[in-house]
XYZ file of C-alpha atoms in Angstrom:
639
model
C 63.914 122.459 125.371
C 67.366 122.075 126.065
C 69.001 122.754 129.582
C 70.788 125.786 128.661
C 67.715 127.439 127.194
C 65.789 127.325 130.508
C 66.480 130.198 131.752
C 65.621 132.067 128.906
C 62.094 131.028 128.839
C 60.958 133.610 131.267
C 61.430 136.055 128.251
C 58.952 134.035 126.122
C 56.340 133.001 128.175
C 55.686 132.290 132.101
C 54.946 128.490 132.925
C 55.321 128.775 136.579
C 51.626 128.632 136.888
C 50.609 126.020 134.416
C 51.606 122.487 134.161
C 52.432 122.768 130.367
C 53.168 119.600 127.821
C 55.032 116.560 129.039
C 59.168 117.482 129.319
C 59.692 115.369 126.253
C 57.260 116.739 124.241
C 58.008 120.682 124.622
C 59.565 120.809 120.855
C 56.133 119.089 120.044
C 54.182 121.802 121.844
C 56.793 124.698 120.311
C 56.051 123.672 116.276
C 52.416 123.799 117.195
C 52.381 127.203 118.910
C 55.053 128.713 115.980
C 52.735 127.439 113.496
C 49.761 129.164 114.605
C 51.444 132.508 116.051
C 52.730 132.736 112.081
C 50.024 130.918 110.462
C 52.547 128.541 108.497
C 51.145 124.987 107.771
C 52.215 122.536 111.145
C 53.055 120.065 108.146
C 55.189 122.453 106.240
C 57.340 124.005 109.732
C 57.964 120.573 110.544
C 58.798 119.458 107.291
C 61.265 121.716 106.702
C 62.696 121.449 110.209
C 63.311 117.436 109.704
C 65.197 118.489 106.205
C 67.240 121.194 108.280
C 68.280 118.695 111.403
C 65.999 116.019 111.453
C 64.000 118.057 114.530
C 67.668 117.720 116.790
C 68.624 120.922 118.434
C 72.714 120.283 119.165
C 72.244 122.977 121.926
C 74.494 126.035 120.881
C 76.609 124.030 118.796
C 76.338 125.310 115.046
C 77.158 123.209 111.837
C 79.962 123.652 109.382
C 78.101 126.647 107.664
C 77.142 128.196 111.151
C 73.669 126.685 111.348
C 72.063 126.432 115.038
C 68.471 124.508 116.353
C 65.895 122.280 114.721
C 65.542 124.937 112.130
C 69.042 124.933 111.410
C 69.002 128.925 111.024
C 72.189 130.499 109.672
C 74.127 132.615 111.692
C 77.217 133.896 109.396
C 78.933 135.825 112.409
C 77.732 134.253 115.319
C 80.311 133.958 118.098
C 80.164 129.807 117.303
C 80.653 130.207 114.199
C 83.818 128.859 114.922
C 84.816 126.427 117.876
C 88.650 126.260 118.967
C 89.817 122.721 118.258
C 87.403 122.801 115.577
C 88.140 123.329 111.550
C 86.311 125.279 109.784
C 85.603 124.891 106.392
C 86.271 127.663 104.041
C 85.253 125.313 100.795
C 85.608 126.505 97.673
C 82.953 124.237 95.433
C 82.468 123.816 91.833
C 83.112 127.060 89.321
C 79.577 128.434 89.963
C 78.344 127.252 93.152
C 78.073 129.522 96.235
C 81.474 128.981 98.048
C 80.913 127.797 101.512
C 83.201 130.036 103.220
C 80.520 132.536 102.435
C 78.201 131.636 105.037
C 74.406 131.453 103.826
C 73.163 134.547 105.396
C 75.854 136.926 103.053
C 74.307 135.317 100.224
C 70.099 135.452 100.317
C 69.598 132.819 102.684
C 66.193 132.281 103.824
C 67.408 130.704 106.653
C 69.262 133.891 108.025
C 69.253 133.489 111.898
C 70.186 137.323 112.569
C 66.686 138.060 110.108
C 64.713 135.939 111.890
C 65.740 136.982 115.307
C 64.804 140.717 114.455
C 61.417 139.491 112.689
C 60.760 138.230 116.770
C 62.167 140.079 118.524
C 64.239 138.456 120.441
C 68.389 138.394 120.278
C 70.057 136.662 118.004
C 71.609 134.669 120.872
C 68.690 133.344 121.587
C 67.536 131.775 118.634
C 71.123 129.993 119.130
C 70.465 128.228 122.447
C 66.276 128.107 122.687
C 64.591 125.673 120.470
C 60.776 128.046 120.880
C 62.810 130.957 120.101
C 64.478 128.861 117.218
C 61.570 127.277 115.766
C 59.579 130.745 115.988
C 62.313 132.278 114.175
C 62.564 130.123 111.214
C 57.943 129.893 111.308
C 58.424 133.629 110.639
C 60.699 133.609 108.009
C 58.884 131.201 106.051
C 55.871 133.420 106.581
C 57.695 136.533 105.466
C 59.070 134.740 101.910
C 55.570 133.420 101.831
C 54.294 137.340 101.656
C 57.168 138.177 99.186
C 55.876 136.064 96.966
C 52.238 137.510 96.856
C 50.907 134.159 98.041
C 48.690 134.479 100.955
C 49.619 132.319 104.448
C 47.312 129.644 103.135
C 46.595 126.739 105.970
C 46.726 124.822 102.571
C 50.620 123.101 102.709
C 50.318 122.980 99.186
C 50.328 126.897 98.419
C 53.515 126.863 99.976
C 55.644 124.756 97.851
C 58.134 127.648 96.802
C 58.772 129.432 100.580
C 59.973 126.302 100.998
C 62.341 125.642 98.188
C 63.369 129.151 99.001
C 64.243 128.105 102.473
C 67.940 126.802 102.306
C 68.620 130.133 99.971
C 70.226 127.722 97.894
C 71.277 129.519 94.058
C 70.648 126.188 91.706
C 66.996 125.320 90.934
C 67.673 122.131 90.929
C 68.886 121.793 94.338
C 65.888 123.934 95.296
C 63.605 121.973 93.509
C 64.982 118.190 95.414
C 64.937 120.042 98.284
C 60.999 121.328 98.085
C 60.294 117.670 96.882
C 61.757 115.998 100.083
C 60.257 118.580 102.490
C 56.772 117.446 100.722
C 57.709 113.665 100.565
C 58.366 113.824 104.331
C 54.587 115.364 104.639
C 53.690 113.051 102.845
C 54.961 109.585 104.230
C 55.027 111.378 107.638
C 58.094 110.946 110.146
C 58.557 110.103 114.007
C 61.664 110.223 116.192
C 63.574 111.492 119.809
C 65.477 114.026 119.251
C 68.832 114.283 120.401
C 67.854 116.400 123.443
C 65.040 113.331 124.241
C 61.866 114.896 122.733
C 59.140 113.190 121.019
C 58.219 114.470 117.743
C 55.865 113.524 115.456
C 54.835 114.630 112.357
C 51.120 112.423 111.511
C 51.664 111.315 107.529
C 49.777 113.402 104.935
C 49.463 110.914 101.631
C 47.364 113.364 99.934
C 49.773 116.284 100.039
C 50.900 116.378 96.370
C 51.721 119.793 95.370
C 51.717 120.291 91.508
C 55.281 121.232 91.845
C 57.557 123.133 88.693
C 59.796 120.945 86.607
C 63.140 122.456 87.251
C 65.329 122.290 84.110
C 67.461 120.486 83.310
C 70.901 121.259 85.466
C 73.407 121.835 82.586
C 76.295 119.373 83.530
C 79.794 118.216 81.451
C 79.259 114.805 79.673
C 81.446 113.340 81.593
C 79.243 113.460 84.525
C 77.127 110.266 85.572
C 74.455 111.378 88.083
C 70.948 110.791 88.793
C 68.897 113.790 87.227
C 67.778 115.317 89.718
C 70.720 116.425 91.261
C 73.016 119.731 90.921
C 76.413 117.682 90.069
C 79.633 118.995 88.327
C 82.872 117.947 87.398
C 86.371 118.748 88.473
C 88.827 116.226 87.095
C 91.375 114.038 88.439
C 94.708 113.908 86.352
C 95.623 111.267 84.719
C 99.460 111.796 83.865
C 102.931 110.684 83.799
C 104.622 110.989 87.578
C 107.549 108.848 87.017
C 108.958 106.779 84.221
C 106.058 104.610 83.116
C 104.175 105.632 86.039
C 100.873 107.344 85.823
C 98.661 108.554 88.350
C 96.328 109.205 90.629
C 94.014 106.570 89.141
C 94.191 104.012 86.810
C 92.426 103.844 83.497
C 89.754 100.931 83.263
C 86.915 99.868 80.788
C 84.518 99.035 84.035
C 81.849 97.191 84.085
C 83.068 95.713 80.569
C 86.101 94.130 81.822
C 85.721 94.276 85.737
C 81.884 94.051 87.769
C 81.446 96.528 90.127
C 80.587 95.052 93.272
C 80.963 97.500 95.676
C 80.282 101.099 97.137
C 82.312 102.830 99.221
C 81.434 105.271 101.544
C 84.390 107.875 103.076
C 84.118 111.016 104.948
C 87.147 113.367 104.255
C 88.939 114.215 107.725
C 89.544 117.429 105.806
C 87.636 120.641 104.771
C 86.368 120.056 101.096
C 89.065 122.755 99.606
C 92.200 120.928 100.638
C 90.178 117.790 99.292
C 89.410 119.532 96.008
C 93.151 120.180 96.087
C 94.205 116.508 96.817
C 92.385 115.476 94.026
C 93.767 117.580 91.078
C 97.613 116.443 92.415
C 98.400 112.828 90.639
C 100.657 112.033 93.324
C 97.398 111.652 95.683
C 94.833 109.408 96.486
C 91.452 109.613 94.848
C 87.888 109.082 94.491
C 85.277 109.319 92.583
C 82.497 111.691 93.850
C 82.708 113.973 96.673
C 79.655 115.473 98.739
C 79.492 118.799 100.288
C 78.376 119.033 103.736
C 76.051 122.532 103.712
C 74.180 121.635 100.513
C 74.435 118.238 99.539
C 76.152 119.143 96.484
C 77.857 116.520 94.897
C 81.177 116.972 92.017
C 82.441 114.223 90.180
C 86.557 113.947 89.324
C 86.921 110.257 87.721
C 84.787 108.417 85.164
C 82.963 104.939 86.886
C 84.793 103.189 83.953
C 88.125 103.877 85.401
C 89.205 102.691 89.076
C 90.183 105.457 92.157
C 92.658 105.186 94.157
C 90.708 105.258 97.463
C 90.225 102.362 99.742
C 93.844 101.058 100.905
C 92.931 97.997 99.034
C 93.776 97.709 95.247
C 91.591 94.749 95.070
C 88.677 96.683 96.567
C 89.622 100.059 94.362
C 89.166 97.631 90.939
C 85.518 96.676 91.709
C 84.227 99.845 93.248
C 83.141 103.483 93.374
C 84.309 105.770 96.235
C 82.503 108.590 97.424
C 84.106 110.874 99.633
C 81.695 113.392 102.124
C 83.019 116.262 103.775
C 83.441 115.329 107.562
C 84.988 114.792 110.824
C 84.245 111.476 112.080
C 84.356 113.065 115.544
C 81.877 116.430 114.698
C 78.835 113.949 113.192
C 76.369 117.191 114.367
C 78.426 120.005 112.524
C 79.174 118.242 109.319
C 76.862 114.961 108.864
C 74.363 116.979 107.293
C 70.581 115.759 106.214
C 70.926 117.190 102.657
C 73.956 115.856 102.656
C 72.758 112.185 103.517
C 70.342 112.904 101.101
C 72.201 113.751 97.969
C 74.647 110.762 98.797
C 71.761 108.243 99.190
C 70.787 109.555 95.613
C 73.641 109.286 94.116
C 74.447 105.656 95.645
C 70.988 104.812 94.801
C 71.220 105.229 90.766
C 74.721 103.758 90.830
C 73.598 101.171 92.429
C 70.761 100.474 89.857
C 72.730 101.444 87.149
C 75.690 99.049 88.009
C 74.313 96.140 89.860
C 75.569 96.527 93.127
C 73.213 94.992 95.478
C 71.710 97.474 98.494
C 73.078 95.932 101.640
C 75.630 96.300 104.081
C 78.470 93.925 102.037
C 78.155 95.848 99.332
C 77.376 99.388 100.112
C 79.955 99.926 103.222
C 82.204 102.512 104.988
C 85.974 102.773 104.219
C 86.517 101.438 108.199
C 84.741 97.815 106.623
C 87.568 98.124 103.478
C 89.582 93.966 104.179
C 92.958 94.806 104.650
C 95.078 93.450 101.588
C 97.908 92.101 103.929
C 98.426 91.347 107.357
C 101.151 93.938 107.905
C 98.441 96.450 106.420
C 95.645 96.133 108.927
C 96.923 98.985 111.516
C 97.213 101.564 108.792
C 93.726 100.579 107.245
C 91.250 103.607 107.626
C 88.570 104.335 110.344
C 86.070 106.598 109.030
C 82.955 107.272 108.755
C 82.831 106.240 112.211
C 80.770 105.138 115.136
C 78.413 108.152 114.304
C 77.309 107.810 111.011
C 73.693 106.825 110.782
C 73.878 103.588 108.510
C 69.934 102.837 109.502
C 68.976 106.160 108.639
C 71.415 105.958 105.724
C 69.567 102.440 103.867
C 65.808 104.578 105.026
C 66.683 106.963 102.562
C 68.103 104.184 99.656
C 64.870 102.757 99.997
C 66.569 99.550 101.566
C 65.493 99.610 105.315
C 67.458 97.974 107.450
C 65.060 94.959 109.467
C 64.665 92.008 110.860
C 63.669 89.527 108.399
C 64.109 86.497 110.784
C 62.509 85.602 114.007
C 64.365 86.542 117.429
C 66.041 83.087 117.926
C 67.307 82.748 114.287
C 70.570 81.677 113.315
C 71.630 84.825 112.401
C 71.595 88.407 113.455
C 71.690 91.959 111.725
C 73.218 94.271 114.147
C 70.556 96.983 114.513
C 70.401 99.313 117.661
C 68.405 102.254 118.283
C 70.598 105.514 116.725
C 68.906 107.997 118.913
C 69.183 105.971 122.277
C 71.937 103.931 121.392
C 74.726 106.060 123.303
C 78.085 103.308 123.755
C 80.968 105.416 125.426
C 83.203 106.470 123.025
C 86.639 108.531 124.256
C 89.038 110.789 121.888
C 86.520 113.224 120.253
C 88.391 116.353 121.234
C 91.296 114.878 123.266
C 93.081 111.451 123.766
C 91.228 109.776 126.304
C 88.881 112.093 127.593
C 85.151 110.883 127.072
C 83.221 111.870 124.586
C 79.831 113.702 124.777
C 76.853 111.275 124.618
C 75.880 110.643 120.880
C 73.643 108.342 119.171
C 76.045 105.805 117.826
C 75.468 102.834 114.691
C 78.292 101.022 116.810
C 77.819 98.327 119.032
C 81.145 96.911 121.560
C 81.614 93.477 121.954
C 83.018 91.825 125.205
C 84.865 88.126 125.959
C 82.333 87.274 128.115
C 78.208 88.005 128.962
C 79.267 90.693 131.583
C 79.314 94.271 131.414
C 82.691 94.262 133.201
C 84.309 91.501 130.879
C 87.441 92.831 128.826
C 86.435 94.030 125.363
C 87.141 91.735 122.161
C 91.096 92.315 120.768
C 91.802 92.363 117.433
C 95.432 90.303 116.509
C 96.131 91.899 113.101
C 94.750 95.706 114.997
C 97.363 95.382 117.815
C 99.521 92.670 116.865
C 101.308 93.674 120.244
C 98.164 92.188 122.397
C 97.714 95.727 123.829
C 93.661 95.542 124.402
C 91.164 97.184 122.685
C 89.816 100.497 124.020
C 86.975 102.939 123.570
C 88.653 105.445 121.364
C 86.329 106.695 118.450
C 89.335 105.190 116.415
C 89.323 101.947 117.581
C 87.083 99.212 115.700
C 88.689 96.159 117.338
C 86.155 95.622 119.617
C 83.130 97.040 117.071
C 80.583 95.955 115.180
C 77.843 98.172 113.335
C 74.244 98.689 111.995
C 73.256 96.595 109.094
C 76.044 93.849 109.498
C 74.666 90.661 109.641
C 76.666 87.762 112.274
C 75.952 84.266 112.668
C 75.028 83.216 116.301
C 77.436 81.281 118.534
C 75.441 81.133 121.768
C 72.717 83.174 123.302
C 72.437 83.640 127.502
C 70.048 85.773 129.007
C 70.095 89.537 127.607
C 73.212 88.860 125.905
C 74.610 87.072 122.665
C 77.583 85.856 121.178
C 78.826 86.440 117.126
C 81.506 84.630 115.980
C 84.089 87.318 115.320
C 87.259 86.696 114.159
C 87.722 83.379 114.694
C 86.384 83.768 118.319
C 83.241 84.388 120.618
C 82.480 87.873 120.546
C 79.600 88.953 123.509
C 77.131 92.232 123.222
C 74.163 93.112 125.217
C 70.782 92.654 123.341
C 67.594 92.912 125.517
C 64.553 91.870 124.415
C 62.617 95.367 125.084
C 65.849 97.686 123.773
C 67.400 95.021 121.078
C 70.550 96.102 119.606
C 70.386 93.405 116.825
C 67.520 91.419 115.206
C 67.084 88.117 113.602
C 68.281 87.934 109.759
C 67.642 85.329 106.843
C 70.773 84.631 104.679
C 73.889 82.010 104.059
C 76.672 81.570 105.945
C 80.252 79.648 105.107
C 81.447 77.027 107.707
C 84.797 74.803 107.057
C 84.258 71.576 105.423
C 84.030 68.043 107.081
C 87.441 67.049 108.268
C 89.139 70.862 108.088
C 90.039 72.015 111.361
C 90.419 75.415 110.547
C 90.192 77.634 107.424
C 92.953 80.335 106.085
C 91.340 84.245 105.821
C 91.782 86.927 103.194
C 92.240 90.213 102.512
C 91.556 90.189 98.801
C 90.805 87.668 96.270
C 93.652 87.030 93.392
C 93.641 84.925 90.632
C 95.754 81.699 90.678
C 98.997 81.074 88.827
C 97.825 79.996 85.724
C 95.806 82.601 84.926
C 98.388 85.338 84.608
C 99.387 85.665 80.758
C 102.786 86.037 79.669
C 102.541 90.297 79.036
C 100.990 90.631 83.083
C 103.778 90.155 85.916
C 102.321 86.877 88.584
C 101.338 88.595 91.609
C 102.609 86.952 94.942
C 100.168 84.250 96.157
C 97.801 85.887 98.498
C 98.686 85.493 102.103
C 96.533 84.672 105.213
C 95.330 87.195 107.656
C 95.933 86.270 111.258
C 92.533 85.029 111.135
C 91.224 81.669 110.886
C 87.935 80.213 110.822
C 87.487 77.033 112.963
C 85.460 73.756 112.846
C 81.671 74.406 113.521
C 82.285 78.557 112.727
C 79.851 80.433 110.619
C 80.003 83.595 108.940
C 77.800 85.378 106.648
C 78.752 85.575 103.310
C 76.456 87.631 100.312
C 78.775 87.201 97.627
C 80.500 84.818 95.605
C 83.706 85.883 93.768
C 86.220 84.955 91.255
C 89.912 85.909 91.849
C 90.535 88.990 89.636
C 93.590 91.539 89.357
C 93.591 94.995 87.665
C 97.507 95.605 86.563
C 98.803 98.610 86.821
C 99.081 100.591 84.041
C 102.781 101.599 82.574
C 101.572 104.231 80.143
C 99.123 105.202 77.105
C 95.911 105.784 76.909
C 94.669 102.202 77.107
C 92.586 100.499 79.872
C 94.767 98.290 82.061
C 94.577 94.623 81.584
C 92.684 92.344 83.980
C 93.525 89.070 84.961
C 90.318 87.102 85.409
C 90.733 83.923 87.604
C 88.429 80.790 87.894
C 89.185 80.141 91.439
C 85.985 81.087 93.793
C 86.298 82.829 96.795
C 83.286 83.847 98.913
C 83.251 87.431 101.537
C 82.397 86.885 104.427
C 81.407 89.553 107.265
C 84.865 88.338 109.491
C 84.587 91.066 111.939
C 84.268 94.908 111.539
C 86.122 94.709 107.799
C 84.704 91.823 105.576
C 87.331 89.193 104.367
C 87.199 86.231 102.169
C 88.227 82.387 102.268
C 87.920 79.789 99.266
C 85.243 78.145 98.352
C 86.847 74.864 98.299
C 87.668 75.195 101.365
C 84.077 75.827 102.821
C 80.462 74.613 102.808
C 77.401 77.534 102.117
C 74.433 76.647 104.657
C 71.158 78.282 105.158
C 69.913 80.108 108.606
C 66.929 78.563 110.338
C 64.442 81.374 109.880
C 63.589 80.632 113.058
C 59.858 82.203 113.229
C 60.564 84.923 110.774
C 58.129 87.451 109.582
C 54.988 85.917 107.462
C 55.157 86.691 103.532
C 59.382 87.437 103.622
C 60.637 86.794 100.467
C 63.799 84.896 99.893
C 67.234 86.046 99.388
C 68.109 86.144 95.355
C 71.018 83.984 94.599
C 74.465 84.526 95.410
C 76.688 86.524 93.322
C-alpha cells in the first residue's frame, strides 16, 4: 500500500489492533481478500492485474488513457487525467479502431474506474490512490461482467475466460482474444516480482489451467500487411512520391531480403502522441518507419512494406538492413505510456519478423534507436536517445521467448550487463526539468565510472562531447551508459566492481556478488592483430572501390570514429558483415540498386551504440567459459 493511501485505510478496515501481513506483502494480502469478498478466481484477479500493470501501483499517477493502480482502472475524467508538463495523447488510430482520445470508460470499458468505485462504495478518488480499494474495484467488476454473462462466479478460472477478455473493453475480437490468452498463459506459467512500491507478489504457476478458449476470426487486414496472426494490425501508408527533381521520398523502394539481408530490428519510442506521428508519416518530406505501436491497446499499424527500407535510424547503412518500429512514448513517462499490452504486441510482432527474416534474438540485433552507430563522426551528437534508461529490455527478451541470462560462470571473460529492473534505481536527472532529479525508477541502465569508486568521475564520451565537457546524469545522456542484454569483454575485476573495455578505454561499474548488475556470458570477441597497435572504428560498413559499377556514384571511403581499439582490447562482436550500400533512388518504380562488397567487417558492442572495424584488421577469440552453467549449448556460427 502506497504512502499516500494510508490514511485512507481507516475507511476500509481498522488494523490498529492486529499485526496484519508483512509491509511488503499488503498487495499480496489485498488480491487474496478481493478475491474472496467477490468470489473471482485469486488466479484470474491476479492475472489480469499483471496484464493491466504488471501488479505496480504508480501511486495517483494515471497512464496515457487515464488508467490508475495494479488494476489499471480507467478513469476518463479523473482530475489526473491530465498532468501539467505532461502531453496527452488525443490519438486518432486506424479507420475503425476506438480513438484514444476517447478514454475507455466513454466507450464500454470493463475497466471503468468511476463503475467500479460505485459497485464499492467507496469514491472514485480512492480507487485512484489505494491499491485495496483499487484491486477491490476492478475484483467487482470482473464479478459483475461475470453475472452479465449468465455464467455463475465459478472458483473454476476456467469458466471465466470471457470476463476476462471483456476486461480491457477492447472493440476487436482479436485483441480480446490475445489478451484472454495472455491473462491465462500468465496462470499458467505463473509470475513473481516487487512491485514498484516494494511489494512481493506472487502468483504460484497453474500448468493445468487450459481453458478451451474461442477461435477468434480471422482479423480482416489489407494485403499489404505482414503481421503475426494473432494480432489486430492495419495499414496506413507511407508515400512514396516525387519531392524534388528526381527525388522521392520518405522511403526508398527495395526488393529486401532478395537483394539486401535484414539483420537488424529497431526499436523507437515516438517522443510524440501517436496522431502527430500518424501525421509525420503520410508527409514524404519526413522520416519513417515501418510499424508503429499504440500505447493503450497494443495495437499495432503498418505504413511501409519490409521489402522496402524506412527512413528511421539516422544511419542509412542501418535503415538498408532493418525494420523500425516506432511505440508511442516519452522516454521520460515509462509508467504512463510503456504499457504491458503494449510490450506485448511489440514482442509479437518482433518475434515473427524475426523468424520470418532471420534476424537473430539478441541484443546486437534486436536494439533501441539510442544503440543506432553513428554514420560519421560529426553525426554522433545528433544521433537519437530513446527508448531510454527505462525501458525494460529484460522484461522485453521474457516475452520474445529469448531470456536474457548468464550463460557463463561469474569470472568469465565476458559479461552481459543484467541488473535487477525493479531494484535497479541509478539517479537519473531531467525527467520534468533540466537538472532536477528524477523520481526513483527501475532503470535497464547501468553508469560507468574511471575508476572502482563511487565518487570517481563518470566515463566521457569524445565523439558525445567532442568539447571534453563530462558526462552527466541526464536521462539524455548515454556517454557514461551501458544497458541490459549488452554483452562487454572484461578488462579487470577488483572487489565489488569491474571494468569493460568501452570505447577504447577502462570503463568501471559496481557489480556485487549478492545484487549483480551483470553476469558472465559465452561468445567471441575481436582484438587487434599481432603487431597493430591500435585499430580504426566505424560507423557503418561500405563497400570498397571496386565494387561500385559504372551506373552507382563511389561513395566517400568510410571514415574513422574517434574511437580506436588498442593492443590487448576485446570487444564482443555477433556478426560478421560484408560492406553493402543501398543507392538512393532518382525515380520510377524500381527497387534501388545495391552495391554488394567483399570486404568483411565485424560489429562490435564499442560502447552504448555498436560500431564495426575490419576483419583484416582483427583476430575473433573465444571467452573462457569460465565455470559456466552445465548442459549450455554453444553459440551458432557467426553471421
Amino acid at each position: 500500500m502506497t504512502a499516500s493511501a494510508a490514511l485512507l485505510v481507516p475507511l476500509l478496515i481498522d488494523r490498529s489492533g492486529e499485526a496484519g501481513p508483512p509491509a511488503d506483502q499488503r498487495l499480496q494480502d489485498d488480491y487474496t481478500a478481493a478475491a474472496n469478498e467477490y468470489r473471482v478466481p485469486r488466479s484470474i484477479l491476479m492475472g489480469v492485474s499483471y496484464l493491466q500493470s504488471r501488479w505496480d501501483s504508480h501511486p495517483g499517477i494515471p497512464s496515457v488513457v487515464g488508467g490508475y493502480g495494479p488494476m489499471h482502472l480507467v478513469d476518463a475524467h479523473g482530475s489526473g487525467a491530465r498532468q501539467p508538463g505532461r502531453p496527452h495523447a488525443v490519438t486518432a488510430g486506424p479507420p475503425g479502431s476506438r480513438p484514444q482520445n476517447s478514454p475507455a470508460g466513454t466507450t464500454g470499458q470493463s475497466a471503468d474506474l468511476r463503475r467500479a468505485a460505485g459497485l464499492i462504495g467507496l469514491p472514485a478518488a480512492q480507487l485512484r490512490t489505494d491499491d485495496d480499494a483499487n484491486v477491490r474495484g476492478g475484483a467487482a467488476l470482473l464479478a459483475a461482467a461475470q453475472r452479465q454473462l449468465g455464467k455463475p462466479l465459478s472458483p473454476n478460472p476456467v469458466d471465466w475466460w470471457e470476463a476476462v477478455a471483456r476486461f480491457p473493453g477492447t472493440t476487436d475480437r482479436a485483441s480480446a482474444v490475445v489478451y484472454a490468452d495472455d491473462v491465462f498463459d500468465v496462470i499458467r506459467r505463473g509470475a513473481h516480482r516487487t512491485t514498484d512500491g516494494g511489494q512481493r507478489v506472487s502468483l504460484p504457476a497453474s500448468p493445468r489451467v487450459r481453458p478451451p478458449a474461442p477461435l477468434a476470426q480471422a482479423p480482416r487486414r489489407p494485403t499489404e500487411v505482414d503481421c503475426p496472426a494473432e494480432l489486430s494490425c492495419s495499414w496506413l501508408k507511407a508515400p512514396y512520391v516525387e519531392i524534388d527533381d528526381d527525388e522521392y521520398g520518405n522511403h526508398q523502394l527495395a526488393d529486401r531480403p532478395r537483394d539486401q539481408r535484414i539483420d537488424y530490428i529497431v526499436i523507437h519510442d515516438t517522443e510524440a502522441p501517436l496522431t502527430s506521428m500518424l501525421q509525420t508519416i503520410q508527409d514524404p518530406e519526413e522520416s519513417s518507419w515501418h510499424y508503429s505501436i499504440r500505447s493503450s491497446d497494443g495495437h499495432v499499424t503498418q505504413h511501409i512494406r519490409i521489402k522496402d527500407a524506412a527512413w528511421h535510424s539516422g544511419s542509412q547503412f542501418v535503415n538498408a538492413r532493418s525494420i523500425g518500429i516506432e511505440h508511442e512514448g516519452f522516454l521520460r513517462q515509462p509508467d504512463a505510456w510503456y504499457t504491458e499490452q503494449m510490450y506485448r504486441s511489440s514482442a509479437r510482432l518482433v518475434k515473427y519478423l524475426a523468424k520470418k527474416y532471420g534476424v537473430p534474438l539478441d541484443r546486437q540485433h534486436v536494439f533501441g534507436h539510442d544503440n543506432v552507430p553513428a554514420p560519421t563522426e560529426d553525426t554522433i551528437p545528433d544521433m537519437h536517445d530513446d527508448p531510454g534508461p527505462f525501458w525494460d529490455w529484460r522484461h522485453y527478451f521474457d516475452l520474445l521467448g529469448a531470456p536474457l541470462r548468464a550463460t557463463a560462470g561469474p569470472n568469465s571473460d565476458i559479461v552481459m550487463i543484467l541488473p535487477d529492473y525493479a531494484h535497479h534505481k541509478p539517479l537519473f536527472t531531467g525527467c520534468t526539468k533540466g537538472g532536477v532529479q528524477c523520481a526513483p525508477h527501475g532503470s535497464s541502465a547501468v553508469r560507468l565510472r574511471t575508476e572502482p569508486d563511487d565518487d570517481a568521475p563518470l566515463i566521457q564520451d569524445p565523439g558525445r562531447r567532442p568539447d571534453g565537457d563530462d558526462s552527466t546524469a541526464d536521462v539524455d545522456d548515454l556517454g557514461s551508459r551501458v544497458s541490459a542484454g549488452q554483452s562487454f569483454a572484461v578488462a579487470e575485476r577488483s572487489g565489488d566492481w569491474t571494468a569493460i573495455w568501452y570505447q577504447g578505454r577502462k570503463a568501471w561499474f559496481k557489480n556485487p556478488e549478492k545484487h549483480p548488475t551483470a553476469v558472465g556470458a559465452r561468445g567471441r570477441m575481436v582484438t587487434p592483430k599481432d603487431g597493430l597497435r591500435e585499430v580504426e572504428v566505424f560507423g557503418r560498413a561500405l563497400p570498397e572501390e571496386d565494387a561500385y559499377p559504372e551506373e552507382v556514384d563511389e561513395q566517400p571511403e568510410s571514415s574513422p570514429l574517434p574511437y580506436t581499439l588498442r593492443a590487448g582490447q576485446r570487444y564482443v562482436t555477433q556478426s560478421r558483415v560484408l560492406g553493402s550500400y543501398l543507392e538512393k533512388a532518382s525515380g520510377g518504380d524500381s527497387p534501388s540498386p545495391v552495391v554488394q562488397g567483399q570486404e568483411a567487417y565485424y560489429e562490435i558492442q564499442l560502447g552504448h551504440r555498436l560500431a564495426y572495424v575490419r576483419a583484416s584488421d582483427v583476430d575473433v577469440v573465444t571467452a573462457s567459459a569460465a565455470a559456466g552453467p552445465p548442459g549450455h549449448a554453444a553459440r551458432p556460427p557467426l553471421r
